[in-house]
Coordinates of C-alpha atoms in Angstrom, one line a residue:
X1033 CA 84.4 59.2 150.1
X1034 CA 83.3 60.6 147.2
X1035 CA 84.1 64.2 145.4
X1036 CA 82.2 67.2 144.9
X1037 CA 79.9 66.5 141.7
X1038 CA 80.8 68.7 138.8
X1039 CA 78.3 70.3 136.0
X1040 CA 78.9 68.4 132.4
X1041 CA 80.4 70.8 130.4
X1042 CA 77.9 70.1 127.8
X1043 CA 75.4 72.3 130.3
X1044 CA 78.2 75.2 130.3
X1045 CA 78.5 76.0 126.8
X1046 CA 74.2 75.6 126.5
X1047 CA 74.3 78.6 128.7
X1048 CA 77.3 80.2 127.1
X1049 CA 75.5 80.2 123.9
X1050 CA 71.9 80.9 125.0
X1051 CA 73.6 84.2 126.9
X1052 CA 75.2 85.4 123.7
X1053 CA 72.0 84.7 121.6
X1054 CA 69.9 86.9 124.2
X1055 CA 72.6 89.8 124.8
X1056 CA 72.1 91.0 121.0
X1057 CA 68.3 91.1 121.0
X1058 CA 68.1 92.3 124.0
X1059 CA 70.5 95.4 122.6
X1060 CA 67.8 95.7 119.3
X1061 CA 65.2 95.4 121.7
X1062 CA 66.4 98.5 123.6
X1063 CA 67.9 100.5 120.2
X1064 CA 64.1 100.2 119.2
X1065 CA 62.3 101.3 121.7
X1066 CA 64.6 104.2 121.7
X1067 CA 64.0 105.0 118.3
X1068 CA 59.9 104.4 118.8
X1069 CA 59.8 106.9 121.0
X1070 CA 62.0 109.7 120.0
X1071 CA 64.9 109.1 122.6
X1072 CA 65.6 111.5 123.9
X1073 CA 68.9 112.2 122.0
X1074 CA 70.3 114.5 120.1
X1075 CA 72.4 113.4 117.1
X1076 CA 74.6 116.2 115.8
X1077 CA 74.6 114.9 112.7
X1078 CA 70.6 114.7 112.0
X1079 CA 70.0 118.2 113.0
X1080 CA 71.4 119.4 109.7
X1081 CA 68.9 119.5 107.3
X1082 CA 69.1 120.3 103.6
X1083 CA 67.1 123.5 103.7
X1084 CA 69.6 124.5 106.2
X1085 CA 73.1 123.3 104.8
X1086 CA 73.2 125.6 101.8
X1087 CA 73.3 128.6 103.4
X1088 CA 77.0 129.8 104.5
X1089 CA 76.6 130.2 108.1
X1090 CA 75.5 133.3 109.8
X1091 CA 75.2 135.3 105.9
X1092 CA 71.5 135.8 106.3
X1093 CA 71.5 138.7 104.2
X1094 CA 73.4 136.7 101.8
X1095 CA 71.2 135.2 98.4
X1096 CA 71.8 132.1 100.0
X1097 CA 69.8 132.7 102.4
X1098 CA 66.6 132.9 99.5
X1099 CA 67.7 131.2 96.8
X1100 CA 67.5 127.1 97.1
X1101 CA 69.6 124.6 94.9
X1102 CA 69.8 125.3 91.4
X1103 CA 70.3 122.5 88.6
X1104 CA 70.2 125.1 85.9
X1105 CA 74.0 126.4 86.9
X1106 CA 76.5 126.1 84.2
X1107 CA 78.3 123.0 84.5
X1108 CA 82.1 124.3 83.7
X1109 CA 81.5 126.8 86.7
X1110 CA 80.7 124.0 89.1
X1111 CA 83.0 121.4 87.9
X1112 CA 85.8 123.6 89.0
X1113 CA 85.6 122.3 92.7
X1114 CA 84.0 118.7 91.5
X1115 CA 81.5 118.9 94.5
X1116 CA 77.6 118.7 94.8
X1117 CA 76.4 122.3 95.6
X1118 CA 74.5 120.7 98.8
X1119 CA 76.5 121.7 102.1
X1120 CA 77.3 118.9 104.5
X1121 CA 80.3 120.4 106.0
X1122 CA 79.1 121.4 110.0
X1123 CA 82.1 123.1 111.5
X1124 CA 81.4 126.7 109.9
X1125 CA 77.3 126.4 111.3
X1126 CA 77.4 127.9 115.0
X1127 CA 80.1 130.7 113.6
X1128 CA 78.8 134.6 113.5
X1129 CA 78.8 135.9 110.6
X1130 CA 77.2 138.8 110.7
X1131 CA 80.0 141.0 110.6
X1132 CA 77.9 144.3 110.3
X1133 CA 76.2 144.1 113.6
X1134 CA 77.8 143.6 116.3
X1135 CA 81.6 142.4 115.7
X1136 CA 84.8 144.5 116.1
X1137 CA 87.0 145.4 114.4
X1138 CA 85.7 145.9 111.2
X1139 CA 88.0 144.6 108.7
X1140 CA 88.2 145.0 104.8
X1141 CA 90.4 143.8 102.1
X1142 CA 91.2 145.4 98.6
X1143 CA 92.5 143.3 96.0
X1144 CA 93.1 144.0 91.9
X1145 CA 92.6 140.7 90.3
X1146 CA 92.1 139.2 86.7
X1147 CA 92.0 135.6 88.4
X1148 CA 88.9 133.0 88.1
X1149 CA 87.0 131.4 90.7
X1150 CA 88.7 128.4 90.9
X1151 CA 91.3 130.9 93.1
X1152 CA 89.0 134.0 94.2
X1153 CA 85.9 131.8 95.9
X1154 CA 88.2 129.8 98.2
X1155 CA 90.8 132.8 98.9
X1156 CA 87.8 135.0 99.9
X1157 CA 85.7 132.7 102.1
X1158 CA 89.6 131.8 104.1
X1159 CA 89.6 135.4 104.8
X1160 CA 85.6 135.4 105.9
X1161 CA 85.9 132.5 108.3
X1162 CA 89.3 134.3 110.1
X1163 CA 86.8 137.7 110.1
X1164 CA 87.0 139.5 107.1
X1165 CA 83.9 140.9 106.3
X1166 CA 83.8 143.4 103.1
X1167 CA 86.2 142.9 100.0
X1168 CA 86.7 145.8 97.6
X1169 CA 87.7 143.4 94.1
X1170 CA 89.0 145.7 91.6
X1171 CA 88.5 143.1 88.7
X1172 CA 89.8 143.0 85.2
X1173 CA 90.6 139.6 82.6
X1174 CA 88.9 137.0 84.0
X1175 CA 87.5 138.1 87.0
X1176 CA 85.7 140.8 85.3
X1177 CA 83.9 138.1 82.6
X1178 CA 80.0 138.0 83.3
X1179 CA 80.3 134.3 84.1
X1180 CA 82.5 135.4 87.3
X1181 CA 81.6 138.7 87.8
X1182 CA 77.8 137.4 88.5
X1183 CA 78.8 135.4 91.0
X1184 CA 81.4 137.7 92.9
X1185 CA 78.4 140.6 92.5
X1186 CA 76.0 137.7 94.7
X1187 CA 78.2 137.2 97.9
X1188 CA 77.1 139.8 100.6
X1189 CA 80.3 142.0 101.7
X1190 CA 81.4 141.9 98.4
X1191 CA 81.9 145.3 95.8
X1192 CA 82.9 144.3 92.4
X1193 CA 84.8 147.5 90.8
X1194 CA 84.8 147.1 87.0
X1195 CA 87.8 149.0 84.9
X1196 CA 85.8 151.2 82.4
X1197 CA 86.6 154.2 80.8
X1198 CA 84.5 156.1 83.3
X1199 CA 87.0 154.2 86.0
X1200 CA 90.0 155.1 84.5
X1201 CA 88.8 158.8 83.7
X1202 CA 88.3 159.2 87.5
X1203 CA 91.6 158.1 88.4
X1204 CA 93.3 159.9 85.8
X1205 CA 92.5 163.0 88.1
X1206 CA 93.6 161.4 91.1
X1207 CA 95.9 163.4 93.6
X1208 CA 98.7 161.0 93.7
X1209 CA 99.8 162.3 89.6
X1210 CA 100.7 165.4 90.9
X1211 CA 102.8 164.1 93.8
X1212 CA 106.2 162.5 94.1
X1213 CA 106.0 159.2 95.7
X1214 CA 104.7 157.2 93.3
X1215 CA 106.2 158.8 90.0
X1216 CA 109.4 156.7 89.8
X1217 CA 106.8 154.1 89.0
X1218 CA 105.1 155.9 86.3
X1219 CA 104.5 155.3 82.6
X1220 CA 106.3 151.8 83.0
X1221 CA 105.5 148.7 81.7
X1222 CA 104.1 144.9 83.4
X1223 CA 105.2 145.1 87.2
X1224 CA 105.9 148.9 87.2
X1225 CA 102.0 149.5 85.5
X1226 CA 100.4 147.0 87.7
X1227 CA 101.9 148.8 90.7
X1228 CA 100.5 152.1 89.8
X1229 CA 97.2 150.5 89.0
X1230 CA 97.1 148.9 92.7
X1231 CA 98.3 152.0 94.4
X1232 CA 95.0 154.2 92.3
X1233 CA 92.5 151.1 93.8
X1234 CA 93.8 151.0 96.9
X1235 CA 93.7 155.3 97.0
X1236 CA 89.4 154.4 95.7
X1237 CA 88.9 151.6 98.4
X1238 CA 90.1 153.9 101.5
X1239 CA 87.4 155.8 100.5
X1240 CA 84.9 153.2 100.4
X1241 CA 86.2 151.8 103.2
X1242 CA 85.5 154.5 105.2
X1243 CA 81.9 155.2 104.3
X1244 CA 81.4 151.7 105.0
X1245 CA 82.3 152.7 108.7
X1246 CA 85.1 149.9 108.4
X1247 CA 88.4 149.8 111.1
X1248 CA 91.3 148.0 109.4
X1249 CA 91.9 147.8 105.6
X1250 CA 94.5 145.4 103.9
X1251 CA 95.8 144.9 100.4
X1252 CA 96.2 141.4 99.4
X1253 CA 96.8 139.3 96.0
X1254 CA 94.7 136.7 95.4
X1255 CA 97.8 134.3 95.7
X1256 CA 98.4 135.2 99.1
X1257 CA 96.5 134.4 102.3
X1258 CA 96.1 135.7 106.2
X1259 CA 98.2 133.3 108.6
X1260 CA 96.9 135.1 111.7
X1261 CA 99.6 133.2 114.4
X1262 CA 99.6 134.4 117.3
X1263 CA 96.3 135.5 118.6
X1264 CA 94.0 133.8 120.9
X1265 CA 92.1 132.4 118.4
X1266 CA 92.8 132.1 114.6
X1267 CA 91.4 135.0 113.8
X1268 CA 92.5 138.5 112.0
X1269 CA 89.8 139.9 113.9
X1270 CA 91.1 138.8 117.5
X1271 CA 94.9 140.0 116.1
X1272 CA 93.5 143.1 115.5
X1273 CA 91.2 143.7 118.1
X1274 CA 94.6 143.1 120.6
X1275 CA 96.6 146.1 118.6
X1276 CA 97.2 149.0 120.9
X1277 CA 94.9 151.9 120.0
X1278 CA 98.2 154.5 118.9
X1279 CA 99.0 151.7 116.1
X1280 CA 98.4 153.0 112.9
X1281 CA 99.9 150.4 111.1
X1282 CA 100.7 146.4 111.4
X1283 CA 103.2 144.8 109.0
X1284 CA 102.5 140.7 108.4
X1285 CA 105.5 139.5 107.0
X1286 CA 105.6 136.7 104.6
X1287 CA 106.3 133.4 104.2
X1288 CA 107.0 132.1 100.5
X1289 CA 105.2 128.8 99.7
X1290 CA 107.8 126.0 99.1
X1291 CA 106.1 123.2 96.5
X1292 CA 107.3 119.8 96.6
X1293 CA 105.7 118.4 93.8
X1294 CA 105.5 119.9 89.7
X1295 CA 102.1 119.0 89.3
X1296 CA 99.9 121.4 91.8
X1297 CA 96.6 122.5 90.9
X1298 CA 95.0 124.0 93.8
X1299 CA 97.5 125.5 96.0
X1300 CA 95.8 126.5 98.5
X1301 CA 94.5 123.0 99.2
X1302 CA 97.8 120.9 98.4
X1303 CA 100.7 123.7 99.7
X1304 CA 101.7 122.7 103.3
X1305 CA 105.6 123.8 103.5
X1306 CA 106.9 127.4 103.6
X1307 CA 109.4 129.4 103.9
X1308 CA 110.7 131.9 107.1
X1309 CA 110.3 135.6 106.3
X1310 CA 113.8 136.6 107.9
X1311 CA 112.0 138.8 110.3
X1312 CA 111.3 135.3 111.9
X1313 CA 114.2 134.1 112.3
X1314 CA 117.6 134.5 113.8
X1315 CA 120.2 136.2 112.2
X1316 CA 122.5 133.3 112.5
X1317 CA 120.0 130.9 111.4
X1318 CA 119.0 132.7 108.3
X1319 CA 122.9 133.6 107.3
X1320 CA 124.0 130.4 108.0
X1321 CA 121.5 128.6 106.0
X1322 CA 121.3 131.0 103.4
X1323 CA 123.1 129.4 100.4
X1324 CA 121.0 126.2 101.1
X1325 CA 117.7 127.9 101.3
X1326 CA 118.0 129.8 97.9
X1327 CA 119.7 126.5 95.7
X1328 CA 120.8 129.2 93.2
X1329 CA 118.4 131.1 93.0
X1330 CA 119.0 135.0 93.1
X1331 CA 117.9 135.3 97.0
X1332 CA 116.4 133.7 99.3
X1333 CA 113.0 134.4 98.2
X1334 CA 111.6 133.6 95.0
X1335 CA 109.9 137.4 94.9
X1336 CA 109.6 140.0 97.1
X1337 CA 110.5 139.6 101.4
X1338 CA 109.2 142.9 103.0
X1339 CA 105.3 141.4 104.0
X1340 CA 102.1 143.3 103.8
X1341 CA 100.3 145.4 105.9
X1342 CA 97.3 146.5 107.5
X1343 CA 95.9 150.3 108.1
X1344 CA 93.5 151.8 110.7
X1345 CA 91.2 153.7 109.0
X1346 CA 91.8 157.1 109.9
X1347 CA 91.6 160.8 108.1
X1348 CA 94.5 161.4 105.6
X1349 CA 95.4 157.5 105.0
X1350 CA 97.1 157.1 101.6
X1351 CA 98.5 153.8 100.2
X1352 CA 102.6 153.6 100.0
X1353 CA 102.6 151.6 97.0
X1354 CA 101.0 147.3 97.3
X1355 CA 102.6 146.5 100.4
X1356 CA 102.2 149.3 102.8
X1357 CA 100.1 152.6 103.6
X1358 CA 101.0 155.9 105.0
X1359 CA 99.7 159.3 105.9
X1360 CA 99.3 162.2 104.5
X1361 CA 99.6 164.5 108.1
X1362 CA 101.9 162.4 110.0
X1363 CA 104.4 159.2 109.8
X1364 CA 102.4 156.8 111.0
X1365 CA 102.9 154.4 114.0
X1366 CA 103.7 150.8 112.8
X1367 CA 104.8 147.5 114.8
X1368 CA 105.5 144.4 113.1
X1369 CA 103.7 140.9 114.2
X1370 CA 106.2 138.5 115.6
X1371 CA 104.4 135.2 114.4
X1372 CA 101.3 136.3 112.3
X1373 CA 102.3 136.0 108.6
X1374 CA 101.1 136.4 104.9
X1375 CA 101.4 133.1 103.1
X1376 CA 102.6 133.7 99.8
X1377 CA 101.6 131.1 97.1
X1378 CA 104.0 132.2 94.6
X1379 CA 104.8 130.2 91.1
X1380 CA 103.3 127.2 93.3
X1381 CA 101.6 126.1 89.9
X1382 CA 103.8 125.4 86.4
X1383 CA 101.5 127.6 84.5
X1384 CA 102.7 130.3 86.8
X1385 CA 105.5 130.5 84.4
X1386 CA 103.6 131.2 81.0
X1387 CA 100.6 133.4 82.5
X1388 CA 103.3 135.8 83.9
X1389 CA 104.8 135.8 80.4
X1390 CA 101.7 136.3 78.6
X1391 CA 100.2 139.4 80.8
X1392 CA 103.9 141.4 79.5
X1393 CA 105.2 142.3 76.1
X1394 CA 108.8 142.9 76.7
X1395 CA 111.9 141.3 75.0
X1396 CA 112.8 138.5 76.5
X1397 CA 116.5 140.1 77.0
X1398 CA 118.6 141.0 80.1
X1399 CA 118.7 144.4 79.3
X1400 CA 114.7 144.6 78.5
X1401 CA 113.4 143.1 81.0
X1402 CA 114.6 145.2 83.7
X1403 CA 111.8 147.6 82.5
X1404 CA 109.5 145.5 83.1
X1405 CA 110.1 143.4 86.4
X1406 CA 111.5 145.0 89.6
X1407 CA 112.9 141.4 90.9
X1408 CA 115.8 139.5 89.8
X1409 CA 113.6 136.1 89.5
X1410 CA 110.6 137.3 87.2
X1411 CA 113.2 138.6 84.9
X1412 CA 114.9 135.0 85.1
X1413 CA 111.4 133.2 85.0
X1414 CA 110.1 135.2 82.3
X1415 CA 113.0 135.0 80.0
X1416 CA 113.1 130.8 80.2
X1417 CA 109.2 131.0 79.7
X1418 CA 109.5 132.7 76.3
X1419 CA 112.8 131.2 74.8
X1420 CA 112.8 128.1 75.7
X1421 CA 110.4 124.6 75.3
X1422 CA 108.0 123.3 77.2
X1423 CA 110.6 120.4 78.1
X1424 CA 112.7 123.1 79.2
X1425 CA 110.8 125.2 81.2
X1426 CA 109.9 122.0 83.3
X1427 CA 113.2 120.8 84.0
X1428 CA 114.1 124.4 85.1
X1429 CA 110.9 124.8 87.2
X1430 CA 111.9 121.7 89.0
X1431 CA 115.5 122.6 89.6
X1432 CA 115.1 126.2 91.0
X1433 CA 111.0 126.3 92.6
X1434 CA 109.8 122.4 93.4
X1435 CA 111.8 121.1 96.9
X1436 CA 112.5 117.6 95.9
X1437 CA 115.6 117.0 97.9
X1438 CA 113.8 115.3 101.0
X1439 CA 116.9 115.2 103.3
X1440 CA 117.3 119.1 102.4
X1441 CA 114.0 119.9 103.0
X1442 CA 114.2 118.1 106.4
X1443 CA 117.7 119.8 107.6
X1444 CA 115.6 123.3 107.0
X1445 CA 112.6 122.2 108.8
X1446 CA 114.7 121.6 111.9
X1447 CA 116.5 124.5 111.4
X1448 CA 113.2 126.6 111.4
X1449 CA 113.7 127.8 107.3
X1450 CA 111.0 125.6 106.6
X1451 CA 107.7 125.4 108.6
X1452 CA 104.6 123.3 107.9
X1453 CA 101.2 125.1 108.1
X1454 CA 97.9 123.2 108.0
X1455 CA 95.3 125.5 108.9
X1456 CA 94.5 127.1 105.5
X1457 CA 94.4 124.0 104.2
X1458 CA 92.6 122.5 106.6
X1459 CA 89.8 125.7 106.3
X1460 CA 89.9 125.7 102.7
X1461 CA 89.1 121.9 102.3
X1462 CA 86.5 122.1 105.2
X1463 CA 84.8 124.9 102.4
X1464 CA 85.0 122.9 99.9
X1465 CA 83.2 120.1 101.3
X1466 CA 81.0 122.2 102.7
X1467 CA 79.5 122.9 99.7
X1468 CA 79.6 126.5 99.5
X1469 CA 81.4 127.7 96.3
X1470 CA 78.6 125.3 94.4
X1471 CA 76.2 127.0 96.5
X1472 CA 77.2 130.2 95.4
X1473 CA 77.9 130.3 92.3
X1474 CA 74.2 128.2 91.5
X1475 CA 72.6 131.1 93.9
X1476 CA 74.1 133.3 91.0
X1477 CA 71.3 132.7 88.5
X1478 CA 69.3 135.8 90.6
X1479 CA 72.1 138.3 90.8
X1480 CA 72.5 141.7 89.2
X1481 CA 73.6 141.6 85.7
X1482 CA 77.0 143.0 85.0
X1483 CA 75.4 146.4 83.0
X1484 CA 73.2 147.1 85.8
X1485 CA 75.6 146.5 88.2
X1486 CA 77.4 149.0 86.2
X1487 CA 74.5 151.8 86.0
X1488 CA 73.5 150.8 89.4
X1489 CA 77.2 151.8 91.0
X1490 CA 78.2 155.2 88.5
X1491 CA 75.6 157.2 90.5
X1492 CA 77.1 156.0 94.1
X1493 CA 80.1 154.5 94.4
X1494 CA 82.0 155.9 91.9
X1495 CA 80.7 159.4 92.1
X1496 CA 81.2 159.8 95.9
X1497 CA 84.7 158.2 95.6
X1498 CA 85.3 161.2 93.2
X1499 CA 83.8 163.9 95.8
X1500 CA 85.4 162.5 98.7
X1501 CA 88.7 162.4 97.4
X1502 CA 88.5 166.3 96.2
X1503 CA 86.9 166.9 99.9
X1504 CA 90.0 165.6 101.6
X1505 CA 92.3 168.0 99.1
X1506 CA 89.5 170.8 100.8
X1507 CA 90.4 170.0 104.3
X1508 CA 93.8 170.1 104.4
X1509 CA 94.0 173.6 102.3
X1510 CA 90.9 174.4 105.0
X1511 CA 88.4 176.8 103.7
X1512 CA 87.8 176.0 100.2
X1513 CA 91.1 176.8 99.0
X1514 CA 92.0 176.2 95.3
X1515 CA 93.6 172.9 94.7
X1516 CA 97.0 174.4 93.8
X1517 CA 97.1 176.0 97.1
X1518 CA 96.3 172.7 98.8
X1519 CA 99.2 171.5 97.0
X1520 CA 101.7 173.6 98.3
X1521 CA 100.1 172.5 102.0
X1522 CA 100.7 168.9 100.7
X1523 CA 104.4 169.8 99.1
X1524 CA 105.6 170.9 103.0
X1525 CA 104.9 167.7 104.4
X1526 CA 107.8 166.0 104.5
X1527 CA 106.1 162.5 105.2
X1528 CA 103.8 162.7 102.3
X1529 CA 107.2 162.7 99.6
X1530 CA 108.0 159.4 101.4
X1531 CA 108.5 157.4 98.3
X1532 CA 106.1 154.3 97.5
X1533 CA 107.7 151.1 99.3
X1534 CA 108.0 148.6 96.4
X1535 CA 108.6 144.1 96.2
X1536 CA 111.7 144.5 97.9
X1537 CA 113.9 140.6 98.3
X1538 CA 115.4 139.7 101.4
X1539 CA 118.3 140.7 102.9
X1540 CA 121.5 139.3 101.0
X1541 CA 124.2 137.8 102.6
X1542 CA 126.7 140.0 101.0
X1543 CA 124.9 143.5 102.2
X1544 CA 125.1 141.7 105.5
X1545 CA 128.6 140.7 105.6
X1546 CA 129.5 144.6 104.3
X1547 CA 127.2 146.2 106.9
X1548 CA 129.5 144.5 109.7
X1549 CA 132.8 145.1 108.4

């Protein structure tokens, strides 16, 4: 009997092969159609269009939002971020911007800088996209050049506060000369001058601030950046907006960037690994690790330990020195954030070591420098960077800031000393790409000139800093008293002798170890 008849297998692979040749024309077929008759679909990626992708999102009132592409920008202002000044960056787009409607709080930051754009663009635009929206730039060197000062003077939120004679002359008759908690920093050189001139802007910005209608106001250096841990979001506006309302005051402490390699050139974008403030740690875990965290160095930060902080705007604020306010009528209310942080990027770059030296004239001696420099390791630093070569200096810049030891740096990052962050990074790069700081600075072309800028700001700003100020000595003497009389008022208060809080390092271990015996 015979078997079931099978198919030649010559007729198998005919229709093997005729099935594969049909199965990609019919998908063509069908991608075609689609695309004939609109489909229906909505491709993300499509919807931006260059008219659109310039603008920084939400900044309507920005000159972005006017001013198209430019090719007439100089080219050494651009080239700093090596990117085409088109945006194509979309994760910024659907964010609100517009801080002055309807957002809360309202949060400002003061800063006294000489730096270029290179650091201030992508330190300010961090601080927008976690919800800052007005910056108060007190701007000398550098940052006070027409080049940079153009563009600074162009981005909406921003007051650019020159340091002219008219400047100084109003500060000189500032309040805080006749009172006591600043004066042991007085007439100083380098660190002890700068700190003065911080605590003046930061007394002119309150001011400002609070015509502005603002809610929160921080000092920050344009080497250090918001880590805003912690809330629901990562946002300084959500942090705050959670603060109890009888908080006057909220300290970040900070973290000290940790470089691994000798060669950075953009810290903000290459900077990943930091170090614990110790009001993040254990006690046992800082002591215990404390001789391997500082590898020599004086302490177990590089510079100061004792954070930064942020004020509610109220009546009688005052600053207390760079890294804290207080209050003329009362000792304020202040918690401390258990995970929010201020990310210190601190001699993260070689030339750190020579700028520092060339902004100070003092003898490069033990004995001199201590009248200049209030920490142990700018007085070190400073004192390699102007005796020794430039062979030197890098072999001592390696061996006391750049982590090389791998298997050291990984024992700490168990241990909790060392923490990776990515989220500045990750916001700064998505900027970059974006598109915006070529945006701004070719938008620049338009803006106000520095002398008008100048002429345009002695009438308002300036003069009602001045009147506001002497209005606040009014008030608490009540009834137009004389100023001397609203001294001896302010010479009662015991909270307003407080003295300034200056850098202050770490905790040492030795303090520590007398403290519990």
């Amino acid at each position: 009997m015979a078997g079931p008849r099978q198919q030649p297998p010559s007729s198998a692979a005919a229709k093997l092969l005729l099935l594969l040749t049909l199965l990609p024309l019919s998908l063509a077929l069908f991608a075609f159609l689609l695309q004939w008759r609109g489909g229906g679909i909505d491709d993300p990626i499509s919807r931006w269009s260059p008219d659109e992708s310039h603008k920084f999102p939400g900044m309507d009132s920005s000159p972005l939002a006017t001013v198209g592409h430019s090719s007439s920008h100089s080219p050494d202002c651009t080239s700093l971020f090596g990117h085409s000044s088109t945006a194509s960056f979309p994760y910024f787009k659907d964010l609100n911007f517009n801080f002055h409607a309807d957002l809360k709080p309202k949060i400002c930051v003061t800063t006294s800088t000489s730096a270029g754009l290179e650091q201030i663009l992508p330190w300010m635009f961090y601080h927008k996209v976690i919800g800052v929206s007005t910056f108060y730039l007190f701007v000398e060197g550098k940052a006070a050049s027409p080049q940079v000062s153009r563009v600074l003077e162009s981005i909406a939120g921003v007051k650019v506060i020159y340091r002219t004679k008219e400047l100084e002359d109003q500060q000189a008759k500032s309040r805080i000369w006749n009172e006591t908690w600043l004066s042991s920093f007085f007439y100083k050189p380098c660190n002890y001058e700068l700190f003065v001139k911080q605590s003046l802007n930061m007394e002119m910005a309150i001011v400002m601030a609070r015509d502005a209608g603002m809610d929160w106001i921080l000092h920050l250096d344009t080497d250090e950046l918001i880590h805003p841990a912690g809330a629901r979001e990562y946002s300084l506006r959500q942090l705050l907006l959670a603060v109890p309302k009888n908080v006057d005051m909220v300290v970040f402490p900070n973290y000290e960037s940790s470089i691994e390699r000798d060669d950075v050139k953009e810290p903000f974008a290459e900077v990943s690994m930091f170090k614990k403030n110790y009001d993040h740690l254990t006690k046992d875990t800082y002591f215990g690790m404390y001789k391997e965290s500082t590898r020599g160095n004086p302490n177990y930060f590089l510079t100061y330990g004792n954070g930064k902080s942020a004020a509610r705007i109220q009546d009688h604020l005052r600053p207390n020195g760079a890294h804290r306010w207080h209050n003329y009528m009362k000792t304020p209310n202040e918690i401390k954030l258990e995970e929010a942080a201020v990310l210190h990027y601190t001699y993260s770059k070689f030339s750190d070591l020579t700028s520092r030296r060339d902004r100070c004239g003092c003898k490069p001696t033990k004995d001199d420098v201590k009248r200049c420099f209030m920490l142990e390791f700018d007085r070190a630093a400073f004192i390699i960077a102007s005796t020794a070569t430039e062979e030197e200096m890098l072999n001592w810049y390696r061996e006391h800031v750049v982590w090389t030891d791998r298997a050291l740096n990984l024992k700490l990052l168990r241990k909790g000393i060392l923490t990776r962050i990515y989220a500045p990074m990750t916001i700064i790069q998505g900027l970059r790409e974006s598109g915006i700081f070529g945006s701004i600075i070719a938008s620049a072309q338009g803006s106000l000139s520095k002398d008008n800028f100048l002429a345009s700001i002695e009438s308002s700003n300036s003069s009602r800093v001045s009147s506001s100020i002497q209005l606040d000595s009014r008030k608490i003497g009540r009834d137009r008293v004389s100023k001397s009389s609203a001294r001896k008022a302010l010479d009662i208060d015991i909270s307003s002798d407080e003295s300034a809080v200056p850098p202050l390092s770490p905790p040492l271990i030795d303090e520590d170890a007398q403290s519990e015996a």
